[in-house]
Coordinates of C-alpha atoms and ligand atoms in Angstrom, one line a residue:
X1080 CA 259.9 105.3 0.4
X1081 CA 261.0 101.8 1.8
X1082 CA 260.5 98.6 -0.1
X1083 CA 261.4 97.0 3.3
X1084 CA 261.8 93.0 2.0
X1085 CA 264.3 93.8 -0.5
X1086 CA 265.8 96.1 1.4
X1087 CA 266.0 98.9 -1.3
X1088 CA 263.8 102.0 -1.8
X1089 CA 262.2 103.7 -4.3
X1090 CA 262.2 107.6 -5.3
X1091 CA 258.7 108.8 -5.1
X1092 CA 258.7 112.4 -6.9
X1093 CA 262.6 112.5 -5.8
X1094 CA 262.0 114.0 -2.4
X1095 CA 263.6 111.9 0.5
X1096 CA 259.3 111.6 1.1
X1097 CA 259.9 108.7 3.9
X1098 CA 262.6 111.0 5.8
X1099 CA 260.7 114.6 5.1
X1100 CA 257.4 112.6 6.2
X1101 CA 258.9 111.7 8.9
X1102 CA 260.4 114.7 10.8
X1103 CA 258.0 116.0 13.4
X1104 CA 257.6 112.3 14.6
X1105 CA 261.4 111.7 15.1
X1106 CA 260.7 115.0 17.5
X1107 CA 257.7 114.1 19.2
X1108 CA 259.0 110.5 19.9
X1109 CA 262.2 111.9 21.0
X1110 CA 264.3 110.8 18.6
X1111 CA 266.7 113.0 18.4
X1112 CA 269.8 111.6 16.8
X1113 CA 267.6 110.6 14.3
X1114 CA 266.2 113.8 13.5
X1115 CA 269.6 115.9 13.4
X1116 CA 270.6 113.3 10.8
X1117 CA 268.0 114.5 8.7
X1118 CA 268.4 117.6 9.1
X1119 CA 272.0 117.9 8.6
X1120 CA 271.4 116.2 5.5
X1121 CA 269.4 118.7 4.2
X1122 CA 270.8 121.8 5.8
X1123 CA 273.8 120.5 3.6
X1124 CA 272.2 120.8 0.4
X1125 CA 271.1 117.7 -0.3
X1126 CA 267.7 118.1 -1.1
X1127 CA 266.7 119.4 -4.4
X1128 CA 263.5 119.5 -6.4
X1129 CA 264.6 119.0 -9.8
X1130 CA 263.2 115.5 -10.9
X1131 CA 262.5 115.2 -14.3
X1132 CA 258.7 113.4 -14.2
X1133 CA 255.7 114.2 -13.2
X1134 CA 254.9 114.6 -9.4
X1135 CA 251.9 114.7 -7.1
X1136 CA 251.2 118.1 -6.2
X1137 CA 248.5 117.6 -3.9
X1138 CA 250.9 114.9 -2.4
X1139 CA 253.9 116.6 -2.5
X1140 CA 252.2 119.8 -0.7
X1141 CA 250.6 117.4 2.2
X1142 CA 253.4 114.9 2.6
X1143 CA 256.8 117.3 1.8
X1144 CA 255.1 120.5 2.3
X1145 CA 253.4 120.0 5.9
X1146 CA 256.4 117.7 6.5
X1147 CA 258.7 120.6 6.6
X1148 CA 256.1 123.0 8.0
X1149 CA 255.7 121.2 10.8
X1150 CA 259.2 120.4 11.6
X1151 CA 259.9 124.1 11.0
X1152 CA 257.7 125.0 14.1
X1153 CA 258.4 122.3 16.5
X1154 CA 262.4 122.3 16.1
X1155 CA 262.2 126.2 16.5
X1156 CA 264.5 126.1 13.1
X1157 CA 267.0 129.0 14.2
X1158 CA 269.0 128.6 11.0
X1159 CA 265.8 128.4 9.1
X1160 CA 266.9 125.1 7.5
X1161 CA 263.2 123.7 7.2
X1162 CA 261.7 127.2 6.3
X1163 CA 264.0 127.6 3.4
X1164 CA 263.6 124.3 1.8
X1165 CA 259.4 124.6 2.2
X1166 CA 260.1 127.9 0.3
X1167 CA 262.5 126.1 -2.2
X1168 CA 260.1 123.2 -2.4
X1169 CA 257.0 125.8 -3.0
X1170 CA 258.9 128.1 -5.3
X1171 CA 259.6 125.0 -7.3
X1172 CA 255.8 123.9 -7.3
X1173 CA 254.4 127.6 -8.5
X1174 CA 254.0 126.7 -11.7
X1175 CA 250.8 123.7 -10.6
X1176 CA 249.1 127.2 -9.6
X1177 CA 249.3 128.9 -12.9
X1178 CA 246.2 128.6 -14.7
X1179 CA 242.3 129.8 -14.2
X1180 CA 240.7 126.5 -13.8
X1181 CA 241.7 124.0 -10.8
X1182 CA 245.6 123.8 -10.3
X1183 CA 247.6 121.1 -12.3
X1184 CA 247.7 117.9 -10.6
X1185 CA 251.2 117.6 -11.5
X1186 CA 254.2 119.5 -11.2
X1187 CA 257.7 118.4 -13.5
X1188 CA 260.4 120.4 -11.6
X1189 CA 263.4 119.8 -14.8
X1190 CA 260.8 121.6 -16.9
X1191 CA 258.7 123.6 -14.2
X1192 CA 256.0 122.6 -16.3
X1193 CA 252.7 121.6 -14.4
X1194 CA 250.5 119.1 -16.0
X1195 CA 246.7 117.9 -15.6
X1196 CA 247.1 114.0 -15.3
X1197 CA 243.0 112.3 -15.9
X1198 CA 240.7 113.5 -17.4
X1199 CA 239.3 113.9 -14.0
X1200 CA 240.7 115.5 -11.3
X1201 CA 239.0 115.1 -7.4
X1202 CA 237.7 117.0 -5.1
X1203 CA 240.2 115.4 -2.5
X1204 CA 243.1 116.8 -4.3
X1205 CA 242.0 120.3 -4.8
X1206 CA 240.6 120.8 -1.7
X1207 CA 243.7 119.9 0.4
X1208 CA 246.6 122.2 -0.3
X1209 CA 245.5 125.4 1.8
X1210 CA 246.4 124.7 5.2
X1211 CA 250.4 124.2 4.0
X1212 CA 250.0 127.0 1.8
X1213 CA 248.9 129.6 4.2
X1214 CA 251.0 128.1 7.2
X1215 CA 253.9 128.8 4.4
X1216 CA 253.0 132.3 3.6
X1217 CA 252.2 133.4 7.4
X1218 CA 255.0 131.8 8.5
X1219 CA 257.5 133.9 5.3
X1220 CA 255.3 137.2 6.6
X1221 CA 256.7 136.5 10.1
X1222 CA 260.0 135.9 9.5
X1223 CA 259.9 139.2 6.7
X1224 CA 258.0 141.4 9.3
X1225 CA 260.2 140.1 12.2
X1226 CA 257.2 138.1 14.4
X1227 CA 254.6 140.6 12.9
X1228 CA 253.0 139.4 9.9
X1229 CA 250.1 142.4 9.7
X1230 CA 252.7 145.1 10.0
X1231 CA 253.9 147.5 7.4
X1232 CA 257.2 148.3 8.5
X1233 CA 259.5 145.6 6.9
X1234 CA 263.0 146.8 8.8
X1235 CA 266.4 146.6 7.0
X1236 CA 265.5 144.4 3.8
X1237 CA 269.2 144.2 2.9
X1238 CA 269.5 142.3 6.1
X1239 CA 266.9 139.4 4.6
X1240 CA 268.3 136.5 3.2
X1241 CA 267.3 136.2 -0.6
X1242 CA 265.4 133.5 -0.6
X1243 CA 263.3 135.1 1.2
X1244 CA 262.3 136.6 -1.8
X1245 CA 262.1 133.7 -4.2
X1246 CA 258.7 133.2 -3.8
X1247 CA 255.7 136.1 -3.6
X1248 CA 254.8 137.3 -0.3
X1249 CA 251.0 136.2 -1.0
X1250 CA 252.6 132.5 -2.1
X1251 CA 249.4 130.7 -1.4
X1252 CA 247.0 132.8 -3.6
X1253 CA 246.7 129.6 -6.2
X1254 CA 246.0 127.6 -3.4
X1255 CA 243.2 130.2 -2.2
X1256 CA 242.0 130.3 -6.1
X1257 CA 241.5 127.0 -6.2
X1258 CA 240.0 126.0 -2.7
X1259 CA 237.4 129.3 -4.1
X1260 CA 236.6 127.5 -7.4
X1261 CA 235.5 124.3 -5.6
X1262 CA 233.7 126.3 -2.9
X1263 CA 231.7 128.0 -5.8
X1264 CA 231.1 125.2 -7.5
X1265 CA 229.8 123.5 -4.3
X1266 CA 226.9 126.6 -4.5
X1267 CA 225.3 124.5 -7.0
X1268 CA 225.3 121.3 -5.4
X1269 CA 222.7 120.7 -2.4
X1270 CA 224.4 120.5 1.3
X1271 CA 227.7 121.3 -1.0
X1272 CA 227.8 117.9 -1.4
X1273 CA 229.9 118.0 -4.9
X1274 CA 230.6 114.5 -7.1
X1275 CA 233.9 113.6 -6.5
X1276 CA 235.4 113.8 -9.7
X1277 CA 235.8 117.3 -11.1
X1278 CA 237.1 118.5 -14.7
X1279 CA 240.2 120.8 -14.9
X1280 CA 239.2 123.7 -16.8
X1281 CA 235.9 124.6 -16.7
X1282 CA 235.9 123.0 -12.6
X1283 CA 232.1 121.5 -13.6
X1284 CA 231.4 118.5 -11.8
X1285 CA 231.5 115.3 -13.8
X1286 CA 228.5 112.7 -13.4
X1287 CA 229.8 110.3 -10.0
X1288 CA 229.5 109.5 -6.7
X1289 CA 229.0 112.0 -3.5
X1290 CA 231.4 110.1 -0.9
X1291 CA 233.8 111.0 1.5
X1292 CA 236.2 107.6 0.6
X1293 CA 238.9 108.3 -2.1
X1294 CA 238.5 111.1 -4.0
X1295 CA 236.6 112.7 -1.8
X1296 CA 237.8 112.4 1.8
X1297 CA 239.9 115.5 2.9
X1298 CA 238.1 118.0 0.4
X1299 CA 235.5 117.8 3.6
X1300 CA 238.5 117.2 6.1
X1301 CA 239.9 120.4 5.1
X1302 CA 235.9 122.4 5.3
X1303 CA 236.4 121.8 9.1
X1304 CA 240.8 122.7 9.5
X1305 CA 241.0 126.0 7.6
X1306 CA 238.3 127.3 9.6
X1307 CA 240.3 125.7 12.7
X1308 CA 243.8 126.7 11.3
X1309 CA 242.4 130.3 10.3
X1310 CA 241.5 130.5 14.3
X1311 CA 237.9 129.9 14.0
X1312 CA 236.8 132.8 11.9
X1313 CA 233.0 134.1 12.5
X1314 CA 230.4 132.4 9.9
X1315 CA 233.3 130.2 8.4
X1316 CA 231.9 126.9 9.7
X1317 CA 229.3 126.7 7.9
X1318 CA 230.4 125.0 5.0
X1319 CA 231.5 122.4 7.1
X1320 CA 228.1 121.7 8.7
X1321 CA 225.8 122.1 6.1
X1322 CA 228.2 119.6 4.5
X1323 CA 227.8 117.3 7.5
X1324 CA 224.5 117.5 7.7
X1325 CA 223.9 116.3 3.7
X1326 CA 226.0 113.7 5.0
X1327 CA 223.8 112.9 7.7
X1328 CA 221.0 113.4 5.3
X1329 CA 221.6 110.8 2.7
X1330 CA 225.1 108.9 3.3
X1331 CA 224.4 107.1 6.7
X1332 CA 222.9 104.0 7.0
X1333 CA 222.7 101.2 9.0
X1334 CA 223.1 97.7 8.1
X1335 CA 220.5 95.2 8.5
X1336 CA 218.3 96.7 11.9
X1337 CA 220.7 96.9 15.2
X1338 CA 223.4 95.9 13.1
X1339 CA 226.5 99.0 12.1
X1340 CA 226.1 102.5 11.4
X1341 CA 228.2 103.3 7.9
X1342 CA 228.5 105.9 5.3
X1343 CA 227.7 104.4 1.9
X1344 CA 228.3 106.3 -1.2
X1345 CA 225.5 107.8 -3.1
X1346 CA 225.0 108.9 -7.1
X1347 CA 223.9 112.7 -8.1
X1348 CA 221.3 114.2 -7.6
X1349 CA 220.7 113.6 -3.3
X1350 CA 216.7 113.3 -2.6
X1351 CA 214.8 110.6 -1.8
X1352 CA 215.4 108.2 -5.0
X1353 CA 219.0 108.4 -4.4
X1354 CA 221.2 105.2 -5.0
X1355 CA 223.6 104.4 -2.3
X1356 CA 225.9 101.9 -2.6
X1357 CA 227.1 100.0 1.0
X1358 CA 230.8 100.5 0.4
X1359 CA 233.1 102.2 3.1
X1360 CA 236.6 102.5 1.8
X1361 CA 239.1 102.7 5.1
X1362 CA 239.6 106.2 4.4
X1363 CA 236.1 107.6 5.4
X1364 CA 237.0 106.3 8.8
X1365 CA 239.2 109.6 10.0
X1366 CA 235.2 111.1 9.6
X1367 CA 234.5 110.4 13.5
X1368 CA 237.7 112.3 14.5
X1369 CA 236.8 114.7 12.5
X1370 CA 233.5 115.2 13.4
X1371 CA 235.1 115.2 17.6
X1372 CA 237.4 117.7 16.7
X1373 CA 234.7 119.6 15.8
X1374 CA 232.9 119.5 18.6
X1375 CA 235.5 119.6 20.9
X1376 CA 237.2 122.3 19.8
X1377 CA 235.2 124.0 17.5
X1378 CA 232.0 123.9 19.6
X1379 CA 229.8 122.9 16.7
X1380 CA 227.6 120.0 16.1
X1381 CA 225.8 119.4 19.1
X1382 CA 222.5 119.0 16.7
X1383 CA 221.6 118.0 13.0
X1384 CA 220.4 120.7 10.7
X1385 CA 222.3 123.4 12.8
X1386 CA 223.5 125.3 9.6
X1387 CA 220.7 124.1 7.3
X1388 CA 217.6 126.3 7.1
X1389 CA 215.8 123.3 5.0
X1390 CA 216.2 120.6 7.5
X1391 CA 213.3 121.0 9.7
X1392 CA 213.3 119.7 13.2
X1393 CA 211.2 117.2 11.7
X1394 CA 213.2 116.1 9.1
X1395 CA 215.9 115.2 11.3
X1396 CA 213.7 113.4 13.6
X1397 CA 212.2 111.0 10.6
X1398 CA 215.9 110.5 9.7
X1399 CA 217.1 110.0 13.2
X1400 CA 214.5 107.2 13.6
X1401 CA 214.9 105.6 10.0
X1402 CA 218.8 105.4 11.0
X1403 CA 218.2 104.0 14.7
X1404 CA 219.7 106.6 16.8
X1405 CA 218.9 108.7 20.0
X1406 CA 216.5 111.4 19.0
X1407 CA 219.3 113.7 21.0
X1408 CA 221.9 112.7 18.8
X1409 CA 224.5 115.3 17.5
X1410 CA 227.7 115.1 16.0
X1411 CA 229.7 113.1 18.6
X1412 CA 226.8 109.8 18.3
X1413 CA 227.7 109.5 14.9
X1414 CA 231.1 110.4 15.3
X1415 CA 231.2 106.9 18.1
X1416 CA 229.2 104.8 16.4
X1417 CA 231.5 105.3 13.0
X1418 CA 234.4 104.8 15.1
X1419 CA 232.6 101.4 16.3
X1420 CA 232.3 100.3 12.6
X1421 CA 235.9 100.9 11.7
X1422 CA 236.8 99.3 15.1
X1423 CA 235.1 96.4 13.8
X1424 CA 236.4 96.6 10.5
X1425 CA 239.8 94.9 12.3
X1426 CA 238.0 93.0 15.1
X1427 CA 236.3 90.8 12.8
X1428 CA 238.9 90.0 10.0
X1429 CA 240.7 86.8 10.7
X1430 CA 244.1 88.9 10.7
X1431 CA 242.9 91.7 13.2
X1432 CA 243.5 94.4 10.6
X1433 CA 241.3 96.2 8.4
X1434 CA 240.4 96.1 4.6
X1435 CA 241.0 98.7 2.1
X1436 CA 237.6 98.6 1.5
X1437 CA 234.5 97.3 3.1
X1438 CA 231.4 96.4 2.2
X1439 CA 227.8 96.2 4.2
X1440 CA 224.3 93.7 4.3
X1441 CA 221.7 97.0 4.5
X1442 CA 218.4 95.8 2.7
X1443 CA 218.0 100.1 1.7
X1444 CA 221.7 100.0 0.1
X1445 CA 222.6 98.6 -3.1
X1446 CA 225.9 95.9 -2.5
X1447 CA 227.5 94.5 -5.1
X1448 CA 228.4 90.9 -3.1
X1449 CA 230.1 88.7 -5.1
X1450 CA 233.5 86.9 -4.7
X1451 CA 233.1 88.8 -0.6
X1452 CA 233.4 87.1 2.6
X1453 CA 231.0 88.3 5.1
X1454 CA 231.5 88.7 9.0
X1455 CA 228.0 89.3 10.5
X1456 CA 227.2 92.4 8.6
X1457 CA 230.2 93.1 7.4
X1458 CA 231.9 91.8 4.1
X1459 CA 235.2 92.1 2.3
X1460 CA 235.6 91.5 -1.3
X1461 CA 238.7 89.2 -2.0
X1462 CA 240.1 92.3 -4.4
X1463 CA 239.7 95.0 -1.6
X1464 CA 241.3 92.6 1.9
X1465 CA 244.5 94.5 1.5
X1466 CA 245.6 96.0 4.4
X1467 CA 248.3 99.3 3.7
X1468 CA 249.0 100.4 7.1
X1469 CA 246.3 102.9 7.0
X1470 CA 246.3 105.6 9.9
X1471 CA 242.9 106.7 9.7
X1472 CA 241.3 105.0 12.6
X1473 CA 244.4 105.3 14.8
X1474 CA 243.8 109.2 13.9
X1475 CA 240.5 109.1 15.3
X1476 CA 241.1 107.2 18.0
X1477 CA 243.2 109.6 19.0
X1478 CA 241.0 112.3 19.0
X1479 CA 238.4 110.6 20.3
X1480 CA 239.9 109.8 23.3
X1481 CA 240.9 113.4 23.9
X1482 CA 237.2 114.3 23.0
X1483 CA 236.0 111.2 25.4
X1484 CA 238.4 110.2 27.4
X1485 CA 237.1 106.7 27.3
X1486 CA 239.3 103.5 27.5
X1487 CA 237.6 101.9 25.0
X1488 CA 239.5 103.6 22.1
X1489 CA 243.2 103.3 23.9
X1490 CA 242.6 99.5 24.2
X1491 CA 241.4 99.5 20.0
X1492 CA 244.5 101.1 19.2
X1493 CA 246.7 98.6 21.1
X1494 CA 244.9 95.9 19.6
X1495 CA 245.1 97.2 16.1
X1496 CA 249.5 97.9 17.1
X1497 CA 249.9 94.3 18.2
X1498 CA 248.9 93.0 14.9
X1499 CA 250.8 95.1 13.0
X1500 CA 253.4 94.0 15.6
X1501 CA 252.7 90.7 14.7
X1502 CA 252.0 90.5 10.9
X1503 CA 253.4 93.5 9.1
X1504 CA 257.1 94.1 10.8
X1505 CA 259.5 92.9 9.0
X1506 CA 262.9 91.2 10.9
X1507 CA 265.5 92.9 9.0
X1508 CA 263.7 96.6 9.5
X1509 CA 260.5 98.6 8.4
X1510 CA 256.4 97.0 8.0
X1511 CA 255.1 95.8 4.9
X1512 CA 251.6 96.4 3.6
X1513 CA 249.3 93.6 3.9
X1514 CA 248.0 91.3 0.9
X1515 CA 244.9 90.1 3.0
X1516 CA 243.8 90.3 6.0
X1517 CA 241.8 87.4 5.3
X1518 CA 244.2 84.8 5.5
X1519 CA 245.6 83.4 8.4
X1520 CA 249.2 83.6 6.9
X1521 CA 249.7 86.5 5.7
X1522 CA 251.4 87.8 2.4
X1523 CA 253.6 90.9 2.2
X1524 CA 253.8 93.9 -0.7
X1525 CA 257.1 95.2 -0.9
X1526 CA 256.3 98.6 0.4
X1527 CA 256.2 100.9 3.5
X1528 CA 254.1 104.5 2.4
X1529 CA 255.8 107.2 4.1
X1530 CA 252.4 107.7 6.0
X1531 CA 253.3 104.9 8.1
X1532 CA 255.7 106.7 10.2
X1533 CA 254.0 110.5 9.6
X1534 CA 250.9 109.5 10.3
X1535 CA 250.1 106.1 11.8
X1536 CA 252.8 105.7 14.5
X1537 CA 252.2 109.4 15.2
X1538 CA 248.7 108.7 16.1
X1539 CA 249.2 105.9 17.8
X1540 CA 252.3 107.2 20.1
X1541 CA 250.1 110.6 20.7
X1542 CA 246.8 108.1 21.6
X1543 CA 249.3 107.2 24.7
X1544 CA 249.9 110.3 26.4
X1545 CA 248.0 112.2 29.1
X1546 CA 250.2 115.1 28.5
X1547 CA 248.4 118.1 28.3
X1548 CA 251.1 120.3 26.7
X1549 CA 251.3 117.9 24.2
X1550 CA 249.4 119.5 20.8
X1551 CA 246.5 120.5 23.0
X1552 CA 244.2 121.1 19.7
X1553 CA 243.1 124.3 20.3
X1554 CA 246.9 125.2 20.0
X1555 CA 247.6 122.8 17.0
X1556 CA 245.5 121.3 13.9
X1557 CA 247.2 118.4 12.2
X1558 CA 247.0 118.6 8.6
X1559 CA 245.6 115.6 6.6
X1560 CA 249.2 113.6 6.4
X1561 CA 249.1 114.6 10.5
X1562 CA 251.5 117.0 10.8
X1563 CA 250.8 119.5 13.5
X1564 CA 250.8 123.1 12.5
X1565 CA 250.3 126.3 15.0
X1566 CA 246.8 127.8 14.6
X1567 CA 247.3 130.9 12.6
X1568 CA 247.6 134.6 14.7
X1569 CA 247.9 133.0 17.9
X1570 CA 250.8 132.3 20.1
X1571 CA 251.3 129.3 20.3
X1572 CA 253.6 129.1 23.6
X1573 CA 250.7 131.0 25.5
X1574 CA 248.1 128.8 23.9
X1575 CA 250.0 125.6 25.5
X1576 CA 250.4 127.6 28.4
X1577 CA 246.8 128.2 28.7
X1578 CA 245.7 124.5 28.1
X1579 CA 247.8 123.5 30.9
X1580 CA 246.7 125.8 33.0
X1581 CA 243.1 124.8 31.9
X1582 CA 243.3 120.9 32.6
X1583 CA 245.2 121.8 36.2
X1584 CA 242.4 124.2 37.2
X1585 CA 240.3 121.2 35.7
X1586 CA 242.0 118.5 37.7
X1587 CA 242.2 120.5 41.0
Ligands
DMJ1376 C1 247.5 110.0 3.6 O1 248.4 110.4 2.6 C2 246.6 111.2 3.9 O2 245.9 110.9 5.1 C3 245.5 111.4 2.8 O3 244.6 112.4 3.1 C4 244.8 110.1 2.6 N1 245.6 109.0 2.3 C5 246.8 108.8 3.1 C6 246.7 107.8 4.2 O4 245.8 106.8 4.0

């Protein structure tokens, strides 16, 4: 990754991360000199997974992982360059998968040894490794089974290439094993709303907080995506929307009355003496995407309580009330009036760009206050006014202009590009995260993630287009570090096909 004021770089898990990160939105920008360089510098055998520390699996498998994935599909990958290396990459990870609790959270490649890191692992981590995974393995079922992964007939295997067989056919069984011992666990748990923080071996949830913020946030991401990815099997929403509507149920709130609708975060058990705190970190804010893309594509969510046989029409009503919305609302009212708050979480700062973390005045909310500067309801702690070039609310901009249409949400996102423009770029080449957004001049950290380009110019360049070819997302589901991956069992040239056909007939 960049450290773009001194002009150097540093090796995160020894990966080229910035460059792999970076692939599909060299393609989709059209930039294709760029692109080839990368890839010629990997078709030639420069890329290897054999550093000798620990690395992220859960990062490596949505940054590296989807990263190749995604530029496997949309550069067509004749010579299987991209294919091979994901299979190289995963072959070299295995060894995170081989235990009986949760996967290790680490993976040393010199030693192929995995290792659990904290005491605790999260929720977040577990939970998001199956889209890759199984876009890995139906993609090595396709190219074995020549375009026909359900088939028994495996041709001429001498004609294969051997890596091919490096890895097993079923390669993302230990993601599956682990994505099924968090879904049990979340049996116990009311609205499988699970505490964040889980332990490795038995997978019991420790004492913590419910939230979708660090720790938590694509766990409930992913509920929604591999049901979308899997092409929307029958029955396999629900753990999505009983999940949203425990959400609904005790995380919303609004601060002070009329003032903005946020999701706090609240300590186990969930009733009616639950504690929330008023914090929002900036990561709960790719929820209203989320919660479009499931309406929009997924056709879910049009009421509360949909997949929850406990919450009584009732219920909802009292709660709908208490929280000052339409007694019509569904999924897209929260998803806009989320989308509002994070909007305002960069409107109101004195830099235009949003905190890490923010916090809320709510009088039914416990808010720890001191040392934060408050902007009408909304307050930042001095600790938490970094600003790391976050792309979650360009992400649902994004998709909630495709869900909407309205301007509104275009005109947020050139805002929120201007100041980066303005504040983060750095003369010499690259941005630099943020120190504060609450000073007027501000300070930069010697550090571009390699989610700026995968994820946050993506989503910005793709909250541009009226294109209708481009990822029509019933075709395509991004994965969490947004890199587009075909829906599996469908084809994805007829799917496009079909979507342009649709907005034409639409338009016409
Ligand atoms: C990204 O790596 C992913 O979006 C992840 O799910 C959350 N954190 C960063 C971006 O903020």
């Amino acid at each position: 990754e960049l450290s773009p004021l001194s002009k150097t770089g540093f090796n995160t898990f020894g990966v080229a991360l910035t460059a792999i990160d970076a692939l599909d939105t060299l393609l989709i920008m059209g930039l294709d000199a760029e692109f080839e360089t990368v890839r010629d510098w990997v078709k030639n055998g420069n890329l290897h997974f054999s550093s000798n520390s620990d690395s992220n699996v859960f990062e490596l498998t949505i940054r590296a992982l989807g990263g190749l994935m995604s530029a496997h599909h949309l550069s067509h990958d004749i010579d299987d360059v991209f294919l091979k290396t994901a299979t190289q990459l995963a072959a070299a990870m295995l060894p995170a998968f081989d235990r009986k609790g949760l996967h290790f959270t680490s993976i040393n490649f010199a030693t192929q040894q995995g290792t659990y890191q904290n005491a605790n692992g999260c929720i977040a981590e577990a939970g998001t490794l199956i889209l890759e995974w199984e876009a890995l393995e139906h993609s090595l079922k396709a190219r074995r089974y020549a375009g026909d992964p359900h088939s028994a007939a495996q041709g001429d295997e001498s004609r294969l290439p051997s890596w091919l067989s490096t890895v097993p056919l079923d390669v993302a069984s230990g993601a599956r094993f682990t994505l099924n011992r968090l879904h049990t666990l979340g049996e116990a748990y009311d609205y499988g709303l699970i505490p964040s923080a889980v332990s490795s071996e038995g997978v019991t949830a420790k004492h913590g907080l419910v939230k979708l913020g660090a720790t938590g946030d694509s766990y409930y991401e992913y509920l929604l995506k591999h049901w979308v990815h899997s092409n929307r099997p029958p029955g396999g929403e629900v753990g999505y929307l009983r999940a949203m509507d425990g959400v609904f149920m005790h995380l919303l709130s609004r601060a002070e009355s009329g003032g903005l609708l946020f999701l706090g975060e609240a300590s186990h058990p969930l009733g009616p003496d639950t504690r929330l705190d008023a914090k929002m970190d900036h990561l709960v804010c790719y929820l209203p995407g989320l919660l479009s893309l499931g309406v929009a594509v997924g056709k879910i969510g049009t009421l509360w309580g949909e997949a929850s046989p406990a919450m009584n029409r009732d219920a909802v009503q009292e709660r709908l009330l208490a929280l000052e919305l339409p007694s019509n609302s569904g999924h897209l009212a929260v998803a806009e009036e989320l989308m509002t708050t994070c909007i305002a979480m960069y409107d109101r700062m004195p830099l235009g760009l949003a905190p890490e973390i923010a916090i809320f005045a709510a009088a039914n909310a416990r808010v720890n206050s001191s040392s934060a500067t408050f902007f009408g309801d909304l307050g930042v702690k001095h600790s938490d006014a970094h600003n790391l070039l976050r792309p979650e609310t360009v992400e649902s901009l994004f998709l909630l202009y495709r869900a909407t249409g309205k301007q509104i949400y275009r005109d947020a996102g050139w805002r929120i590009w201007t100041k980066w423009e303005a504040h983060a770029r750095v003369a010499t080449g690259g941005y630099a995260d943020i120190n504060s957004v609450l000073s007027n001049e501000p300070d930069l950290r010697d550090k571009q993630e390699s989610f700026f380009l995968a994820e946050t110019l993506k989503y910005l360049f793709l909250l541009f287009t009226d294109d209708p070819s481009v990822f029509p997302l019933d075709c395509y589901v991004f994965n969490t570090e947004a890199h587009p991956l075909p829906i599996l069992g469908i084809d994805v040239r007829d799917c496009v096909a079909n979507s342009m056909r649709a907005v034409v007939g639409e338009s016409s």
